[in-house]
Coordinates of C-alpha atoms in Angstrom, one line a residue:
M1 CA 4.4 95.9 -37.4
G2 CA 6.1 93.4 -40.5
Q3 CA 8.5 92.2 -38.1
L4 CA 6.4 90.9 -36.1
K5 CA 5.4 89.2 -38.2
L6 CA 8.3 87.8 -38.9
K7 CA 9.0 86.8 -35.0
N8 CA 5.7 85.9 -35.0
K9 CA 5.9 83.0 -38.2
K10 CA 9.5 83.0 -36.8
L11 CA 7.8 81.4 -33.5
C12 CA 5.6 79.2 -35.5
K13 CA 7.8 77.3 -36.9
D14 CA 10.0 76.3 -34.4
V15 CA 7.0 75.7 -32.5
E16 CA 5.7 73.1 -35.3
E17 CA 9.5 71.3 -35.3
K18 CA 9.2 71.1 -32.2
D19 CA 6.5 69.3 -31.4
E20 CA 7.6 66.9 -34.6
K21 CA 10.5 66.2 -32.0
I22 CA 9.0 65.7 -29.0
K23 CA 6.8 63.1 -31.9
L24 CA 9.4 61.6 -32.9
F25 CA 10.7 61.0 -29.0
E26 CA 7.1 59.9 -27.8
E27 CA 7.9 57.3 -31.1
N28 CA 11.4 56.1 -29.8
I29 CA 10.6 55.4 -26.1
K30 CA 7.2 53.6 -27.2
K31 CA 9.7 51.7 -29.2
L32 CA 12.8 51.2 -25.9
I33 CA 9.8 50.6 -23.8
E34 CA 8.4 47.6 -26.5
V35 CA 12.4 46.2 -26.5
N36 CA 12.0 46.7 -23.0
R37 CA 8.9 44.3 -22.3
V38 CA 10.5 41.9 -24.8
F39 CA 13.7 41.9 -22.9
F40 CA 12.0 41.2 -20.2
E41 CA 9.7 38.4 -21.2
R42 CA 12.9 36.8 -22.8
I43 CA 14.3 36.5 -19.6
F44 CA 10.9 35.1 -18.2
Q45 CA 10.8 32.4 -20.8
L46 CA 14.7 31.4 -20.0
N47 CA 14.2 31.0 -16.3
L48 CA 10.7 28.8 -16.9
K49 CA 13.4 27.4 -19.5
K50 CA 16.2 27.0 -15.9
N51 CA 13.7 26.2 -14.0
L52 CA 11.7 22.8 -15.7
A53 CA 15.3 21.8 -16.7
K54 CA 16.2 21.7 -13.0
E55 CA 12.8 20.1 -11.8
V56 CA 13.5 17.5 -15.3
K57 CA 17.2 16.5 -13.6
E58 CA 15.5 16.5 -10.1
K59 CA 13.2 14.0 -11.4
G60 CA 15.5 12.0 -13.8
Q61 CA 17.7 11.3 -10.5
K62 CA 14.1 10.7 -9.1
I63 CA 13.3 7.9 -11.6
R64 CA 17.3 6.3 -12.2
S65 CA 16.8 5.6 -8.6
I66 CA 13.4 4.1 -8.5
T67 CA 14.6 2.4 -11.5
V68 CA 17.6 0.7 -9.5
Q69 CA 15.3 -0.2 -6.3
L70 CA 13.1 -1.8 -8.7
Q71 CA 16.2 -3.9 -10.7
E72 CA 17.2 -5.0 -7.3
A73 CA 14.2 -6.3 -5.8
N74 CA 13.3 -8.1 -9.3
Q75 CA 16.4 -9.5 -9.1
K76 CA 16.2 -10.8 -5.3
N77 CA 12.4 -12.0 -6.6
Q78 CA 13.8 -13.8 -9.3
S79 CA 16.5 -15.8 -7.1
L80 CA 13.5 -17.3 -4.3
M81 CA 11.4 -17.9 -7.5
E82 CA 14.9 -19.9 -8.7
D83 CA 15.0 -21.1 -5.7
I84 CA 11.4 -22.1 -5.5
D85 CA 11.7 -23.9 -8.8
Q86 CA 14.9 -25.7 -6.9
L87 CA 12.9 -27.0 -4.3
K88 CA 10.0 -28.6 -6.6
L89 CA 12.3 -30.4 -8.7
E90 CA 14.0 -31.7 -5.7
K91 CA 10.7 -33.0 -4.9
R92 CA 9.3 -34.3 -7.9
N93 CA 13.0 -36.0 -8.6
L94 CA 12.9 -37.5 -4.9
I95 CA 9.1 -38.5 -5.9
K96 CA 10.1 -40.3 -9.4
D97 CA 13.4 -41.5 -7.7
F98 CA 10.9 -43.9 -5.1
K99 CA 8.5 -44.8 -7.9
E100 CA 11.5 -46.5 -9.6
K101 CA 12.6 -48.2 -6.6
I102 CA 8.8 -49.8 -6.9
H103 CA 8.9 -51.0 -10.1
V104 CA 12.9 -52.2 -9.7
I105 CA 11.1 -54.2 -6.5
N106 CA 7.6 -55.5 -8.3
D107 CA 10.7 -56.9 -11.1
Q108 CA 12.3 -58.1 -8.2
L109 CA 8.9 -60.0 -6.8
K110 CA 8.5 -61.7 -10.4
E111 CA 12.1 -63.2 -10.1
V112 CA 11.4 -64.8 -6.9
N113 CA 10.9 -68.2 -6.4
T114 CA 7.1 -68.7 -4.9
S115 CA 8.5 -71.4 -2.1
S116 CA 9.7 -68.1 -0.4
N117 CA 7.1 -66.8 0.6
K118 CA 8.8 -64.9 3.9
K119 CA 10.5 -63.1 1.1
I120 CA 7.6 -62.4 -1.1
N121 CA 6.0 -60.9 2.7
L122 CA 8.8 -58.8 3.6
I123 CA 9.2 -57.3 0.1
Q124 CA 5.6 -56.5 -0.4
N125 CA 5.5 -54.5 3.3
K126 CA 8.6 -53.4 1.6
V127 CA 6.5 -52.4 -1.5
A128 CA 3.2 -51.0 0.4
E129 CA 6.0 -49.1 2.9
L130 CA 6.4 -47.3 -0.1
S131 CA 4.1 -46.3 -2.0
D132 CA 2.2 -45.0 1.7
L133 CA 5.7 -42.6 1.2
V134 CA 5.0 -41.6 -2.2
N135 CA 1.4 -40.6 -1.8
Y136 CA 2.8 -38.8 0.8
L137 CA 5.1 -37.6 -0.9
D138 CA 2.0 -36.9 -3.4
K139 CA 0.1 -35.2 -0.6
L140 CA 2.5 -33.1 0.9
Q141 CA 3.7 -31.7 -2.8
N142 CA 0.2 -31.1 -3.6
E143 CA 0.6 -29.0 -0.5
T144 CA 3.1 -26.8 -0.6
D145 CA 2.7 -26.2 -4.8
K146 CA -0.6 -24.6 -2.7
P147 CA -0.5 -20.6 -2.1
V148 CA -0.1 -19.8 1.4
H149 CA -1.9 -16.7 3.1
F150 CA -0.2 -15.6 6.4
V151 CA -3.5 -13.7 7.6
K152 CA -2.2 -10.6 9.8
L153 CA -4.4 -10.0 13.1
D154 CA -3.8 -7.7 15.5
N155 CA -4.7 -9.3 19.0
K156 CA -4.1 -8.9 22.6
L157 CA -4.6 -11.0 25.7
T158 CA -8.0 -10.1 27.6
S159 CA -10.1 -12.8 29.7
I160 CA -9.3 -15.7 32.0
S161 CA -11.4 -19.1 31.5
T162 CA -13.9 -19.6 34.2
V163 CA -13.2 -23.2 34.5
K164 CA -9.6 -23.1 34.6
T165 CA -8.5 -19.9 37.1
C166 CA -7.4 -19.8 40.6
C167 CA -9.4 -21.4 42.4
K168 CA -14.0 -22.1 42.2
N169 CA -14.7 -18.1 42.9
T170 CA -12.9 -17.2 40.0
C171 CA -11.3 -14.0 41.8
I172 CA -8.7 -12.9 39.3
N173 CA -11.1 -13.1 36.5
S174 CA -12.9 -9.5 37.4
N175 CA -9.6 -7.7 37.3
V176 CA -7.1 -9.7 35.3
S177 CA -4.5 -7.1 36.0
E178 CA -4.5 -6.6 39.3
G179 CA -6.8 -9.5 41.2
T180 CA -5.3 -11.9 44.4
C181 CA -7.0 -15.6 45.0
I182 CA -8.4 -14.4 48.1
N183 CA -7.9 -18.9 48.7
N184 CA -4.8 -18.3 48.6
K185 CA -4.1 -20.1 45.9
G186 CA -2.1 -19.2 42.4
F187 CA -2.8 -16.9 40.2
V188 CA -2.1 -14.7 37.3
R189 CA -2.2 -11.2 36.0
I190 CA -1.9 -9.9 32.5
V191 CA 0.1 -7.6 31.8
D192 CA 0.7 -4.6 29.2
Y193 CA -2.4 -7.7 28.0
L194 CA 0.9 -9.6 26.1
K195 CA 2.4 -10.9 29.5
V196 CA 1.2 -13.7 31.6
E197 CA 2.6 -13.3 35.1
Y198 CA 1.9 -16.4 36.8
H199 CA 1.8 -16.2 41.4
S200 CA 2.6 -18.8 42.6
V201 CA 2.2 -20.0 46.6
E202 CA 3.8 -22.6 49.1
G203 CA 2.7 -25.8 48.1
K204 CA 2.3 -27.6 44.5
E205 CA -1.4 -28.6 45.0
N206 CA -2.2 -24.9 45.6
N207 CA -1.0 -23.9 42.1
K208 CA -3.0 -24.8 38.8
K209 CA -3.2 -24.3 35.7
I210 CA -4.6 -21.3 34.4
I211 CA -6.0 -20.5 30.6
V212 CA -6.0 -16.9 29.7
F213 CA -7.3 -15.7 26.2
A214 CA -7.0 -14.3 23.9
Q215 CA -9.6 -11.3 22.2
R216 CA -10.2 -12.6 19.2
P217 CA -10.5 -15.7 17.8
F218 CA -8.5 -16.7 14.4
N219 CA -11.6 -16.5 12.2
K220 CA -12.1 -19.2 8.6
P221 CA -11.7 -16.5 5.8
T222 CA -14.6 -16.3 3.3
N223 CA -13.4 -16.1 0.5
N224 CA -10.2 -19.1 0.9
S225 CA -9.6 -19.2 -2.9
D226 CA -5.8 -19.8 -1.5
Q227 CA -4.5 -21.8 2.1
H228 CA -4.7 -19.3 5.3
L229 CA -2.5 -19.7 7.5
F230 CA -2.7 -17.6 11.7
Y231 CA 0.2 -17.8 13.7
F232 CA 1.2 -16.8 17.5
E233 CA 4.3 -16.8 19.5
I234 CA 5.1 -16.7 23.9
Q235 CA 8.6 -16.7 25.4
I236 CA 9.0 -18.3 28.3
L237 CA 9.8 -15.5 30.6
E238 CA 11.0 -17.2 34.4
K239 CA 9.5 -20.0 36.2
A240 CA 8.8 -20.6 40.2
E241 CA 11.3 -22.8 41.7
N242 CA 10.6 -26.0 43.3
Q243 CA 7.6 -26.3 42.2
N244 CA 5.6 -28.4 39.0
C245 CA 5.8 -26.4 37.1
Y246 CA 3.4 -26.0 33.8
V247 CA 3.2 -24.4 29.6
G248 CA 0.6 -25.3 27.1
I249 CA -0.7 -23.4 24.2
G250 CA -3.7 -24.2 21.3
L251 CA -6.7 -22.9 19.7
A252 CA -10.5 -23.2 21.9
Y253 CA -13.3 -24.4 20.2
N254 CA -16.3 -27.0 21.9
G255 CA -13.5 -27.8 23.8
S256 CA -9.3 -27.3 23.3
Y257 CA -6.7 -28.5 21.5
T258 CA -3.7 -28.1 23.6
R259 CA -0.4 -28.4 22.6
V260 CA 2.2 -29.1 25.9
V261 CA 5.8 -27.3 25.4
G262 CA 8.9 -27.1 26.9
S263 CA 9.6 -24.9 30.5
N264 CA 13.3 -24.2 29.8
V265 CA 13.8 -19.9 30.1
G266 CA 14.0 -18.3 27.2
D267 CA 12.2 -20.7 24.7
I268 CA 10.1 -19.4 22.1
Y269 CA 7.0 -21.8 21.5
G270 CA 5.0 -20.7 18.4
C271 CA 1.5 -22.0 17.2
A272 CA -0.6 -21.6 13.6
L273 CA -3.7 -22.7 12.2
V274 CA -4.1 -23.1 8.6
F275 CA -8.0 -23.5 7.0
P276 CA -8.0 -25.1 3.7
T277 CA -9.1 -24.0 0.6
I278 CA -12.4 -23.6 -0.2
N279 CA -12.1 -26.5 -2.4
E280 CA -10.9 -29.0 -0.3
L281 CA -14.1 -29.4 1.3
K282 CA -13.9 -32.7 2.5
K283 CA -10.2 -31.4 5.1
L284 CA -10.2 -30.3 8.0
P285 CA -8.4 -27.8 9.4
F286 CA -4.6 -28.5 10.7
Y287 CA -2.2 -26.9 13.1
F288 CA 1.1 -27.6 14.1
C289 CA 3.6 -25.9 16.5
T290 CA 6.9 -24.8 16.6
Q291 CA 10.0 -24.5 19.0
N292 CA 12.9 -21.7 18.5
G293 CA 11.9 -21.3 15.1
N294 CA 11.6 -24.8 14.2
R295 CA 8.7 -27.1 13.8
I296 CA 8.5 -29.8 16.0
N297 CA 8.8 -32.9 15.4
G298 CA 8.1 -31.6 11.7
N299 CA 4.4 -32.8 12.2
T300 CA 1.0 -31.4 11.7
Y301 CA -1.8 -32.3 14.5
L302 CA -5.5 -32.6 12.4
L303 CA -7.9 -31.3 14.6
K304 CA -11.1 -33.1 14.8
E305 CA -14.1 -31.4 13.9
D306 CA -14.5 -28.6 10.6
G307 CA -15.1 -24.9 13.2
D308 CA -14.7 -21.7 11.7
S309 CA -13.4 -19.7 14.6
F310 CA -10.8 -21.3 16.7
R311 CA -9.5 -19.1 19.8
P312 CA -5.5 -18.6 20.5
F313 CA -5.2 -19.7 24.8
I314 CA -1.7 -20.5 26.8
K315 CA -2.0 -22.4 30.0
L316 CA 0.0 -22.4 32.5
R317 CA 1.5 -23.1 36.1
S318 CA 3.7 -21.2 37.4
C319 CA 5.7 -20.0 34.8
S320 CA 5.3 -16.3 33.1
V321 CA 5.7 -16.5 29.4
E322 CA 4.7 -12.5 26.5
I323 CA 3.3 -13.4 24.2
N324 CA 3.7 -11.9 20.4
F325 CA 1.2 -11.8 18.4
G326 CA 2.8 -9.7 15.3
N327 CA 1.1 -6.7 16.6
D328 CA 4.1 -5.1 15.0
L329 CA 6.6 -7.4 12.6
E330 CA 9.0 -5.0 12.2
N331 CA 10.4 -4.4 15.3
K332 CA 10.1 -7.7 16.4
P333 CA 9.7 -10.1 14.2
F334 CA 8.4 -14.0 14.7
C335 CA 11.5 -16.2 16.1
Y336 CA 9.5 -19.1 13.5
D337 CA 9.9 -17.9 9.7
I338 CA 6.3 -18.1 8.2
T339 CA 7.6 -16.8 5.3
K340 CA 8.4 -20.6 5.1
N341 CA 4.4 -21.2 4.1
I342 CA 3.8 -18.8 2.0

């Protein structure tokens, strides 16, 4: 009996020791779990920092690339501004030189003997001519100093004049792309909205001038604090042999304003319309024409009335042309550099 008690007591003691060891193991396991959690959390944070550093590096490279592009753009802009300033300076110097010449001539007039009427009249006429030239240069400087805004207008050829068509029956007007004149007269067809093919027949008297209109007119801007410029070009593709070929471009408003151009195959002609600023109430819209990238005679042609909507058109006889309204300037730019007016 006594031995059983001793064994039981010993067993109880062993159980208590094992319980303590189990508790100790459990505490160690908890500590290991916590250590692992902290370890993995640090690994996660390090990965975040690594990814962040990578993103920062990539963004830094993009920023440097954009900075280089901005610097190049600023350099180009600065170069353009310097060119503009130089041109303005040259114009001012030219005007100044003319004014100085006028003063010199006026001084010479005072010294001329009153009996030399012929010489006096000659000099006075010269002074008047120079004064007119100075006024023109002043006006030109004022015009070129005003900002000009190019208006990009998607457009296409869609209709034929009921007056200037194949014949009095207007055979082709209802079917501009596939029509034919039933009276056996020369006629046109609009191809892909941007080409006009003139189909000539025998006998010059049977081929009349035909007008083709654009769909959208050039409308006067409602807020024209700047000058606004509209522009289009045509290229002569081919012309009939042994025919009296004719090509004209222009604008229609209560009548028409037409500029007759040449008919050499390959030549490119343009027509520009400029609306003055809102502050120039007394000034009418004006237009000018170009040939192969240059202004024809450098002149501008003032319109007769203050219209607010002008419809582009081309007038043809025995010639085929292609028109460029600037719908896709990136792939098909104008021959004339419109930035000369901007």
